[in-house]
Coordinates of C-alpha atoms in Angstrom, one line a residue:
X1 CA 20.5 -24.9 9.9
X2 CA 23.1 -24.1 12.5
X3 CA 27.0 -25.2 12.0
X4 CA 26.4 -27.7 14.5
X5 CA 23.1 -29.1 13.0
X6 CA 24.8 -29.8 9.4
X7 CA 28.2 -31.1 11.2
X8 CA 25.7 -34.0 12.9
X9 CA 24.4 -34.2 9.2
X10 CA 27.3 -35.0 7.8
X11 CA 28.0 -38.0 10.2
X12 CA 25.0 -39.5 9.4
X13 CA 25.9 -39.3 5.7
X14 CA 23.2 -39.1 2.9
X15 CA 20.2 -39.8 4.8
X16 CA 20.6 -35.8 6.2
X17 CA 20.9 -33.4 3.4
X18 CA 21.0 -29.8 4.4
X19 CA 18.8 -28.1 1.4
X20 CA 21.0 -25.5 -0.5
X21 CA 21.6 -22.6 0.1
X22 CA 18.1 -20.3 -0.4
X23 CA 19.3 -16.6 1.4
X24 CA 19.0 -13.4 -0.8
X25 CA 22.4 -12.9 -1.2
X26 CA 24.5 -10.1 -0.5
X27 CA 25.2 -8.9 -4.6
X28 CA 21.1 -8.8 -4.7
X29 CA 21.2 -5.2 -3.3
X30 CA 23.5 -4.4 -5.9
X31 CA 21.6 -5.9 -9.1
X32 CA 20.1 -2.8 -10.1
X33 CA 22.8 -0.8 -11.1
X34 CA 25.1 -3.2 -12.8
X35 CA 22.2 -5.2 -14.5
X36 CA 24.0 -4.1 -17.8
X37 CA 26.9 -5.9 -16.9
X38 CA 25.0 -9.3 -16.7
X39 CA 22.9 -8.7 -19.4
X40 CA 21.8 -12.2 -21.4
X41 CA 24.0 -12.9 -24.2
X42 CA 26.8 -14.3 -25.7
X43 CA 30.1 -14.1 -23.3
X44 CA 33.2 -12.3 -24.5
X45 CA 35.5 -13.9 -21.9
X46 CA 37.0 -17.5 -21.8
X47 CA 36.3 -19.7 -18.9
X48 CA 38.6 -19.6 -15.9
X49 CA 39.6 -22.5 -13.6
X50 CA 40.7 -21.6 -10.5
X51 CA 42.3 -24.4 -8.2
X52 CA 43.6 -23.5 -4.2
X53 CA 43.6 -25.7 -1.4
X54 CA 41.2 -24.9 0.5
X55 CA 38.4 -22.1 1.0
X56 CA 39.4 -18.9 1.4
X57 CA 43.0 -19.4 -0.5
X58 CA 40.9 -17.9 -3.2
X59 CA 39.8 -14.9 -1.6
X60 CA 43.1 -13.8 0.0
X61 CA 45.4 -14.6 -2.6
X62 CA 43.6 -14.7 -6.4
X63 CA 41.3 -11.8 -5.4
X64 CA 40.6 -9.3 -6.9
X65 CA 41.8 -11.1 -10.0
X66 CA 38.7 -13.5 -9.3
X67 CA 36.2 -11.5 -8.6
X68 CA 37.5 -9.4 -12.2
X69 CA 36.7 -12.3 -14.0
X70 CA 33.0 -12.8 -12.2
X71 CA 32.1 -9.5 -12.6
X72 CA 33.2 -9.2 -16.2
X73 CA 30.6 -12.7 -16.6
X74 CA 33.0 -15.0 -17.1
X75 CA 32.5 -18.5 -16.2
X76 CA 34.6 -19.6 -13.2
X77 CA 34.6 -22.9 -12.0
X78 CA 36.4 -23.3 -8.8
X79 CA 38.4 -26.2 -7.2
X80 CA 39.5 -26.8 -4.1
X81 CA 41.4 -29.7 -3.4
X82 CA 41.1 -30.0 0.7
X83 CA 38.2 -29.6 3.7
X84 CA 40.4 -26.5 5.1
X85 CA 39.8 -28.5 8.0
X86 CA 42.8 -27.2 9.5
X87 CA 43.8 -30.5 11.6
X88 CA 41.1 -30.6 14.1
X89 CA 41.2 -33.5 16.2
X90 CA 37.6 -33.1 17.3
X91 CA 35.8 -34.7 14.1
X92 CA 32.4 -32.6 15.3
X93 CA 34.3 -29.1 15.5
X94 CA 36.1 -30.0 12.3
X95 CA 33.0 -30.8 10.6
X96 CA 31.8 -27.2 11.9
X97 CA 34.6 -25.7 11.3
X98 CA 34.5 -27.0 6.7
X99 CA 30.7 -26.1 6.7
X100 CA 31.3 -22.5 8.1
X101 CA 34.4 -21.9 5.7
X102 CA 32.1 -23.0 2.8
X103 CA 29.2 -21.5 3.5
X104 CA 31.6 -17.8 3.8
X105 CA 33.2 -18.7 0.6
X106 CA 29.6 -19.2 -1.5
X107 CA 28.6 -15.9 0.0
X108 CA 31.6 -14.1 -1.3
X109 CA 31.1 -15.9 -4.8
X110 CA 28.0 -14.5 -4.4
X111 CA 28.6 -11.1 -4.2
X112 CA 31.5 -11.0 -6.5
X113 CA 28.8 -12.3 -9.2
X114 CA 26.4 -9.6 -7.7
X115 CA 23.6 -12.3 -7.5
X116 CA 21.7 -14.0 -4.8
X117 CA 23.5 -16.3 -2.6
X118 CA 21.1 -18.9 -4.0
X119 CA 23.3 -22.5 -4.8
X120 CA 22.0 -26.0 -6.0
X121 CA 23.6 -29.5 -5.4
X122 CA 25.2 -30.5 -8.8
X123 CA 28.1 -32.9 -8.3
X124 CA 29.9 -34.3 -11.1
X125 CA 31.3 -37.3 -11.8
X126 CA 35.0 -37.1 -13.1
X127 CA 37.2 -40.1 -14.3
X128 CA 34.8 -42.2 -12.1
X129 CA 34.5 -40.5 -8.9
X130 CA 32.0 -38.7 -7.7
X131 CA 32.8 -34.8 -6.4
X132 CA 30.7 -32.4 -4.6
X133 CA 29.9 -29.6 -6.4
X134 CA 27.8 -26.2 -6.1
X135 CA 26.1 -23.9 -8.9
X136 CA 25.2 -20.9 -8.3
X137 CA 21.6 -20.6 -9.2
X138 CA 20.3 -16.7 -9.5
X139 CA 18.9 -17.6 -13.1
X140 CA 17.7 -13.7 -12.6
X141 CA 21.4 -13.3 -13.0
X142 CA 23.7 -14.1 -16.5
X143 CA 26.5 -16.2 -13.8
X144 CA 27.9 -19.3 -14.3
X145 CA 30.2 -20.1 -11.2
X146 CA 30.6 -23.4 -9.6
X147 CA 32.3 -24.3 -6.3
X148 CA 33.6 -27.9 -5.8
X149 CA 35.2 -29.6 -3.3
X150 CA 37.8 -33.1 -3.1
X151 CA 37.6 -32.8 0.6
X152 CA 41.2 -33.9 1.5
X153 CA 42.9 -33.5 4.5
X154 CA 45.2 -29.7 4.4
X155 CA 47.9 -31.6 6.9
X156 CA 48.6 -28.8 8.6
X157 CA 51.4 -25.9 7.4
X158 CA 54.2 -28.1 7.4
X159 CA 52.1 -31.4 6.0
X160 CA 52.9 -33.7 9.1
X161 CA 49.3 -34.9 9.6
X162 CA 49.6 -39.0 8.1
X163 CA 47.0 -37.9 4.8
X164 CA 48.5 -34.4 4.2
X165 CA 49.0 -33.8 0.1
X166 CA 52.9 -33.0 0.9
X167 CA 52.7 -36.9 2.4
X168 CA 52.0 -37.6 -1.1
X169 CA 53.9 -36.0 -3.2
X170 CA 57.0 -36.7 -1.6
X171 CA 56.3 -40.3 -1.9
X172 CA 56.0 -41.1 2.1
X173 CA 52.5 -42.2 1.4
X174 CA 51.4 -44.0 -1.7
X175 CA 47.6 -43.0 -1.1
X176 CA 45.6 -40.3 1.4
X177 CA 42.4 -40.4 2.7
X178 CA 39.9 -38.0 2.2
X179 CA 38.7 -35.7 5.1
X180 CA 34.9 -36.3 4.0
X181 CA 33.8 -39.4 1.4
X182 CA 35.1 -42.6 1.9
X183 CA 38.1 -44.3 -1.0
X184 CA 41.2 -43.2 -1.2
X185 CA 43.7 -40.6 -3.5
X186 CA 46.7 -42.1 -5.0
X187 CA 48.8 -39.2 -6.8
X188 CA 47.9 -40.8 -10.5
X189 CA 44.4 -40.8 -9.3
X190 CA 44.5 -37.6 -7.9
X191 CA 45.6 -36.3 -11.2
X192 CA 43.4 -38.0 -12.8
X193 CA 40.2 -36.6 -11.3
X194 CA 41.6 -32.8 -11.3
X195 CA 42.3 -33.5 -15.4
X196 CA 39.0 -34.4 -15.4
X197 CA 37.5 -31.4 -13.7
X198 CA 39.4 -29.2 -15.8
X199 CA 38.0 -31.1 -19.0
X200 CA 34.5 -31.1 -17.7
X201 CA 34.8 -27.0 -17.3
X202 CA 36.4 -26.2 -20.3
X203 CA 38.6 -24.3 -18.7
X204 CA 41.4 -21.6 -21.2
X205 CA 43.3 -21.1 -17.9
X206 CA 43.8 -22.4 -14.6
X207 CA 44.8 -19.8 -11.6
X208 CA 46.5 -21.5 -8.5
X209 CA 48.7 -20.3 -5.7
X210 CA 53.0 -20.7 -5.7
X211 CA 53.9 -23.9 -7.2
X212 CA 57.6 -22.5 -6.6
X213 CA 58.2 -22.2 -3.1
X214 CA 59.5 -24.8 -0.6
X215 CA 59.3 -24.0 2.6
X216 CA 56.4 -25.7 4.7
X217 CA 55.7 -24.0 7.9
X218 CA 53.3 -20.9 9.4
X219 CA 54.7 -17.2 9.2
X220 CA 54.0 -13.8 8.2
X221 CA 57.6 -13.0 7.9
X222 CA 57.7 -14.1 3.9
X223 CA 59.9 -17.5 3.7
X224 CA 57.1 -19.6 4.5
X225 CA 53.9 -20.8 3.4
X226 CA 51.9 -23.9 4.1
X227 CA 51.9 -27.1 2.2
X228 CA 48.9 -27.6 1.0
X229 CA 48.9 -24.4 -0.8
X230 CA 52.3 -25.2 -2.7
X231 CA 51.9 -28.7 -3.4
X232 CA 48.4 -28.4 -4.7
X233 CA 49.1 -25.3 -6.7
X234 CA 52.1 -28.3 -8.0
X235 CA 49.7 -30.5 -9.0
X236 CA 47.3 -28.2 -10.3
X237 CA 50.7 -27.1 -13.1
X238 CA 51.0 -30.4 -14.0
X239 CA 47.6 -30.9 -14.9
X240 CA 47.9 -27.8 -16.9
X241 CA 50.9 -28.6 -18.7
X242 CA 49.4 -32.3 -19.9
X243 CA 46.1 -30.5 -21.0
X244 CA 47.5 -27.5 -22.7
X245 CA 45.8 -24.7 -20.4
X246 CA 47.9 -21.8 -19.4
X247 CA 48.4 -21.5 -15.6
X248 CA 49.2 -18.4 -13.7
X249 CA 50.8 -18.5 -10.1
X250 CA 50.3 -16.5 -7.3
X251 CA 52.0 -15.4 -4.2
X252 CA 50.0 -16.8 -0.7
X253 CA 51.7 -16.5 2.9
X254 CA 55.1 -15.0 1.1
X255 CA 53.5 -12.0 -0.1
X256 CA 52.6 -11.0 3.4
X257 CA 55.9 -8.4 4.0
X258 CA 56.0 -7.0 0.4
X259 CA 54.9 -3.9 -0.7
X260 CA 51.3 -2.9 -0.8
X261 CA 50.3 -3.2 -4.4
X262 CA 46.5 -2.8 -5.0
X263 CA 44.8 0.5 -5.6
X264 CA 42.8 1.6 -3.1
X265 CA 39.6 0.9 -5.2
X266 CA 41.0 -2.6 -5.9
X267 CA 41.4 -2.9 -1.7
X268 CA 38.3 -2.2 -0.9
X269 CA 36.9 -4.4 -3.0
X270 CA 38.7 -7.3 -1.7
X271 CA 37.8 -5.9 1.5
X272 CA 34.1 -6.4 0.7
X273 CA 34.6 -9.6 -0.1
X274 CA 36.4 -10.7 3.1
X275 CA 33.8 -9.2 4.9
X276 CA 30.7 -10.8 3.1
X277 CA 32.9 -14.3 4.0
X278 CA 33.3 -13.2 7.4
X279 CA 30.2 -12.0 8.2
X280 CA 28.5 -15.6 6.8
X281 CA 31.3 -17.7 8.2
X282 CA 30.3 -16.5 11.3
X283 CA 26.2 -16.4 11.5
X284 CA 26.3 -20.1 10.0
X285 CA 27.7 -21.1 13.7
X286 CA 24.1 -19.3 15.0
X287 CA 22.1 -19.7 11.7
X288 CA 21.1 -16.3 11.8
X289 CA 22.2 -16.1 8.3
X290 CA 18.7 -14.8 7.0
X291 CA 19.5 -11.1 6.5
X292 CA 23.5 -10.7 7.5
X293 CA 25.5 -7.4 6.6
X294 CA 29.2 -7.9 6.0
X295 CA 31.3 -7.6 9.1
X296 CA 32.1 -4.5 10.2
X297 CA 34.8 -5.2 13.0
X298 CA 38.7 -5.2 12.4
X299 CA 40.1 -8.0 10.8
X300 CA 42.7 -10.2 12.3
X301 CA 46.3 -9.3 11.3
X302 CA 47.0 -11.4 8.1
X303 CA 44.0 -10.5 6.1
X304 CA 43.9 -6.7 7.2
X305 CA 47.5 -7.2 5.4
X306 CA 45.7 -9.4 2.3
X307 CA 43.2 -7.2 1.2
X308 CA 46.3 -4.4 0.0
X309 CA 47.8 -7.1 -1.8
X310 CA 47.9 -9.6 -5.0
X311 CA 50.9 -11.0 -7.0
X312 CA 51.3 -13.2 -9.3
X313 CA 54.4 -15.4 -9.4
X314 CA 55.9 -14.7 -12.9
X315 CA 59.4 -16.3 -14.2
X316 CA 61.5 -13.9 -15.5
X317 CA 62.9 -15.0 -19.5
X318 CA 66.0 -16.6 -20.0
X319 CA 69.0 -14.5 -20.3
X320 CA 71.8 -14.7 -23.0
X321 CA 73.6 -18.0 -22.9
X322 CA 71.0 -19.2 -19.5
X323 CA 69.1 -22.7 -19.5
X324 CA 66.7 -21.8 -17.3
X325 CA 64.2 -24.7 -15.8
X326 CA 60.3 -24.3 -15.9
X327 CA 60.7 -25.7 -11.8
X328 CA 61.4 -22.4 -9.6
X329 CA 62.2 -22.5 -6.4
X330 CA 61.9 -20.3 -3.1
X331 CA 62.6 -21.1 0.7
X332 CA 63.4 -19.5 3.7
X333 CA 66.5 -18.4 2.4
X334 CA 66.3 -17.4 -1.0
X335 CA 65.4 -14.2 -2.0
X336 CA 61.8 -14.3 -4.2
X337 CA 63.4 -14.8 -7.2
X338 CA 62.4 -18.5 -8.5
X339 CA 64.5 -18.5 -11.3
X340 CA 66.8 -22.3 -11.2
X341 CA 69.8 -22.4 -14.1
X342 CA 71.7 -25.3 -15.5
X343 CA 75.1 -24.6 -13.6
X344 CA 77.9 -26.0 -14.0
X345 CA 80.5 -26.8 -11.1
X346 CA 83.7 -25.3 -11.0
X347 CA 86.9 -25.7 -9.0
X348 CA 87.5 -28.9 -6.8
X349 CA 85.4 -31.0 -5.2
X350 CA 82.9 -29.8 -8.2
X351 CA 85.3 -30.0 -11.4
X352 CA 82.7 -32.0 -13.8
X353 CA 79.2 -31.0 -12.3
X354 CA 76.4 -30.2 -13.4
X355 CA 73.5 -29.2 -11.4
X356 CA 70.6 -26.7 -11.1
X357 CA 71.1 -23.7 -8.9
X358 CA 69.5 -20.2 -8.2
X359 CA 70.6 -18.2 -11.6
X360 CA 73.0 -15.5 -10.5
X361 CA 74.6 -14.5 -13.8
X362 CA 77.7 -16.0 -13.7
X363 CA 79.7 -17.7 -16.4
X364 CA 79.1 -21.4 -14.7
X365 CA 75.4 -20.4 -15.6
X366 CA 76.7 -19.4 -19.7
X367 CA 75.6 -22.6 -22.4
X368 CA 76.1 -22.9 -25.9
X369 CA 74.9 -25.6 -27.8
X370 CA 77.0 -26.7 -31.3
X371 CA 75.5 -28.1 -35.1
X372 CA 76.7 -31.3 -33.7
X373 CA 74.2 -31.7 -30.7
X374 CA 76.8 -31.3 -28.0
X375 CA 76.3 -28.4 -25.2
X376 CA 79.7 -26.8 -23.8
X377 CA 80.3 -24.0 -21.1
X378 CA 80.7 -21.0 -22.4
X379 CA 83.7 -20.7 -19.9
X380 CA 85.3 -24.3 -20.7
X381 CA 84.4 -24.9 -24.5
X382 CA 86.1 -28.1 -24.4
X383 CA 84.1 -30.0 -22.2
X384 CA 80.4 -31.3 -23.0
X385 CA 77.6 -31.9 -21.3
X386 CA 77.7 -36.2 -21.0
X387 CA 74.9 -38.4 -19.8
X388 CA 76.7 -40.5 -17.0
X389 CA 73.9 -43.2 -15.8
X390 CA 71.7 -41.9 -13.6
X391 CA 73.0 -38.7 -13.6
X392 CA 74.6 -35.6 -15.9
X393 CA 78.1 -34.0 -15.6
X394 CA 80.8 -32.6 -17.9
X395 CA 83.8 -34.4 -19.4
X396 CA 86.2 -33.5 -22.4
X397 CA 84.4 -33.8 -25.4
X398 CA 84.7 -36.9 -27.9
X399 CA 83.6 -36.1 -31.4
X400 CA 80.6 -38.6 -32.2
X401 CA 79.9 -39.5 -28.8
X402 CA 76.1 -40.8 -28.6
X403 CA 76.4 -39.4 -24.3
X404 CA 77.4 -36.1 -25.1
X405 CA 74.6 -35.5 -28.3
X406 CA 71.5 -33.6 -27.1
X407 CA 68.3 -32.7 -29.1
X408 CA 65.7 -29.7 -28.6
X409 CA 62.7 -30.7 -28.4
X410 CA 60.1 -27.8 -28.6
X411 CA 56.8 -27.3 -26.2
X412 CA 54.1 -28.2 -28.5
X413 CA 51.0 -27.5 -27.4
X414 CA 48.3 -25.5 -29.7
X415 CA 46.1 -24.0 -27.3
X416 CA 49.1 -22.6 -24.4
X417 CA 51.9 -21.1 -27.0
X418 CA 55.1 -20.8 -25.3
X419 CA 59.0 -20.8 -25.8
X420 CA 60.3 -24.5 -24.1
X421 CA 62.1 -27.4 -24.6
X422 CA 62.7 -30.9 -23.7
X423 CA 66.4 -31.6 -23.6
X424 CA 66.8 -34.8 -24.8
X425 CA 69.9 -37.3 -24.7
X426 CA 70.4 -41.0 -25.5
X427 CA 68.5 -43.5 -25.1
X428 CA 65.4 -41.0 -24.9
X429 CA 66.7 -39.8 -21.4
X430 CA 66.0 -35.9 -20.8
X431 CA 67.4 -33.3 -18.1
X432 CA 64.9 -33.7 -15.5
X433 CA 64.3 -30.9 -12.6
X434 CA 63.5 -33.1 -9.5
X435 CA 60.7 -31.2 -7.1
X436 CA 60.0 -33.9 -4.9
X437 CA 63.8 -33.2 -3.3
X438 CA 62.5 -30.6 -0.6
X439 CA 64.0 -29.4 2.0
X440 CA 63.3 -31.9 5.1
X441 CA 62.1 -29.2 7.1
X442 CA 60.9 -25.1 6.1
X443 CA 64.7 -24.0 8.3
X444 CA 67.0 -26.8 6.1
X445 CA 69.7 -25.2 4.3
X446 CA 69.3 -28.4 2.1
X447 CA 67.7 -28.4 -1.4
X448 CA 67.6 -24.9 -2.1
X449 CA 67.1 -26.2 -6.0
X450 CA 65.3 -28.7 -7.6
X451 CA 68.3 -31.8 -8.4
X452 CA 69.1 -32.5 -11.8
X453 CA 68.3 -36.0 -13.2
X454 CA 68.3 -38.1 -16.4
X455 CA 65.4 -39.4 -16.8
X456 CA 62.4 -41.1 -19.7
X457 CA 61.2 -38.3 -21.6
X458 CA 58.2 -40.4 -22.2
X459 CA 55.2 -38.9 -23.9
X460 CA 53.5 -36.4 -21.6
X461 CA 54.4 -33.2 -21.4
X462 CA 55.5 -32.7 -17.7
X463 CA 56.8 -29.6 -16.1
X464 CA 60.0 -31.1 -14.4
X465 CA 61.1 -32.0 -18.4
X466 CA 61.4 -28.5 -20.1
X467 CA 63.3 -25.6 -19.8
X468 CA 64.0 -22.2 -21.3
X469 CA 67.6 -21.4 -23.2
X470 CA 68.5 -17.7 -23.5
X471 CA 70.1 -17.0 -27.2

């Protein structure tokens, strides 16, 4: 069935299903000589979530770490949270345009898992709703990979379409519609359904892309990526944190101008993979699909740049006397450093502040924290940190005072062991790193840090809430 055959079918809805996917895929050649790694039997690997925006994310940016996981036999489930549609006013071209982008991405899974590009219809049903989903289906293969997609909108780079996920996370929409399905995502629903799929796969980890940086726009030049990317990787942490699984970050647009990184083995094998996705991206347009090879020609700047690189975003640990906040942050201009301290001001017009800035080392950034609960610059021991409704700052410290009396509370999770705490006041207020205060546009000098807040510490365990404190 031709691109343009299944976009018609998917305006006409359920009564025109395109059958799944049937090809001999391009792994099949390959089955022979690693049939030992596939071998039926119990799997030595945990299963692996991975969650991107939209296809593609996963195979420029996750890769090869995904397709080390596949090929080892792991289970992978994959999630992507938008259509990719790339804001396409034309809803024929855009319909097109989805179908190719997932039809490339099942052929890559499928040659990753060295199996037939063979996929059945299995959607599942999570905290109510009902989300299309993929399996692959070589059952002469040991794989267990699904594919499954929301179908949001991406917004565009800088999120200005009206049902973009940056719309909705910075509050200027209570609820998006989807680019395919009918309802509508509010955040708490959104959440809810992503929990759920996480549940539902069993998931040990999550992989996503930077939760971290900040600056929406469309570059090469490595202070920009788009918005979808960074605010669903967001959402995909915060579903990690409440469930206990470990998430790993990685670098999308921003890595573009840094070092080469990959061995040349490890680029040719994401090469292969881009080319498998290419090459069936491109014949689903024709539907000449039957017996494709990957695609041979040059590809186009950006992934010819890719394929050389992978990096994971990793927050440095807390150095002596830092608080250091689990919320990073990169823009434009910021180096790629995410690491955000409790600072605290100095000199007038910021005598008595307390915020969060880049860390840089300096004594502003030095804590201690006494036997009796109060925390005190290193560099001005008599002055505490005091909860001043809504906010925090420092004032000369009053022995007894319920504002200035703080409490650790440790990260408790059983199944993602790390070093964290809630920072907890009165009136169960804790320090709270703000991420919805973004700069207003991907050039604003504004917001180069998360803002510090008081606010409930509540029950869940959210990312904004805990932070790291170096001895």
């Amino acid at each position: 069935m031709t691109a343009a055959a299944v976009a018609v079918c998917a305006l006409l809805g359920p009564a025109c299903s395109p059958a799944p996917d049937s090809a001999p895929g391009p792994g099949t050649t390959k089955a022979s000589s690693h049939s030992a790694a596939h071998a039926k039997g119990p799997r030595k690997c945990d299963r692996t979530l991975v969650g991107v925006a939209h296809p593609d994310d996963d195979l420029f940016f996750l890769n090869p770490e995904i397709r080390r996981t596949v090929r080892a036999g792991c289970p992978v489930d994959t999630v992507y949270l938008t259509a990719g549609d790339a804001g396409r006013k034309n809803r024929l071209k855009a319909l097109e345009f989805v179908d190719r982008r997932e039809y490339g991405v099942r052929a890559a899974y499928a040659e990753m898992a060295e199996a037939a590009n063979r996929w059945e219809r299995a959607d599942v049903r999570a905290d109510g709703v009902r989300v299309r989903s993929y399996r692959l289906a070589d059952n002469a293969r040991d794989t267990d990979v699904r594919l499954t997609f929301l179908d949001l909108h991406d917004g565009l780079p800088r999120g200005q379409e009206p049902n973009s996920l940056l719309r909705l996370f910075d509050g200027s929409r209570k609820s998006i519609e989807p680019f395919q399905s009918t309802g509508s995502y509010t955040e708490d629903r959104l959440l809810a359904v992503v929990s759920a799929l996480v549940r539902l796969s069993g998931a040990a980890r999550i992989l996503t892309m930077d939760h971290d940086n900040a600056s929406f726009a469309f570059g090469l030049g490595g202070g920009v990526d788009h918005s979808d990317h960074g605010v669903g990787a967001r959402y995909f942490r915060r579903v990690g944190y409440a469930l206990g699984v470990p998430v790993s970050s990685y670098l999308g647009y921003t890595m573009t101008p840094l070092k080469a990184n990959l061995t040349p083995g490890e680029s040719a094998e994401k090469d292969e993979v881009a080319r498998w996705y290419l090459a069936h991206r491109k014949c689903r347009a024709t539907g000449t699909c039957a017996n494709v090879a990957p695609f041979k020609g040059p590809l186009q700047k950006d992934w010819s740049l890719w394929i050389h690189r992978q990096y994971e975003q990793i927050h440095r640990a807390p150095r002596a006397g830092e608080i250091l906040g689990d919320i990073g942050r990169t823009t434009y201009f910021t180096g790629r450093d995410p690491a955000q301290c409790l600072h605290a001001g100095t000199g007038p017009p910021n005598a008595g502040g307390v915020g969060i800035h880049g860390c840089d080392g300096s004594a502003a950034q030095k804590w201690d924290m006494g036997h009796d609960g109060t925390i005190r610059p290193r560099d001005d021991p008599g002055s505490c940190l005091t909860a001043l409704a809504p906010a925090v700052g420092l004032e000369r410290c009053e022995p007894g005072s319920p504002s200035q009396r703080w409490t650790r509370e440790p990260w408790r999770s059983t199944t993602w062991k790390r070093t964290a705490w809630r920072i907890s006041g009165s009136a169960d207020r804790c320090l709270y790193q703000d991420d919805r205060e973004l700069p207003a546009r991907w050039d604003d000098r504004d917001r180069q840090s998360p803002e510090l807040k008081l606010s409930g510490c509540g029950t869940r365990p959210l990312p904004e809430l805990y932070w790291r404190w170096g001895g």
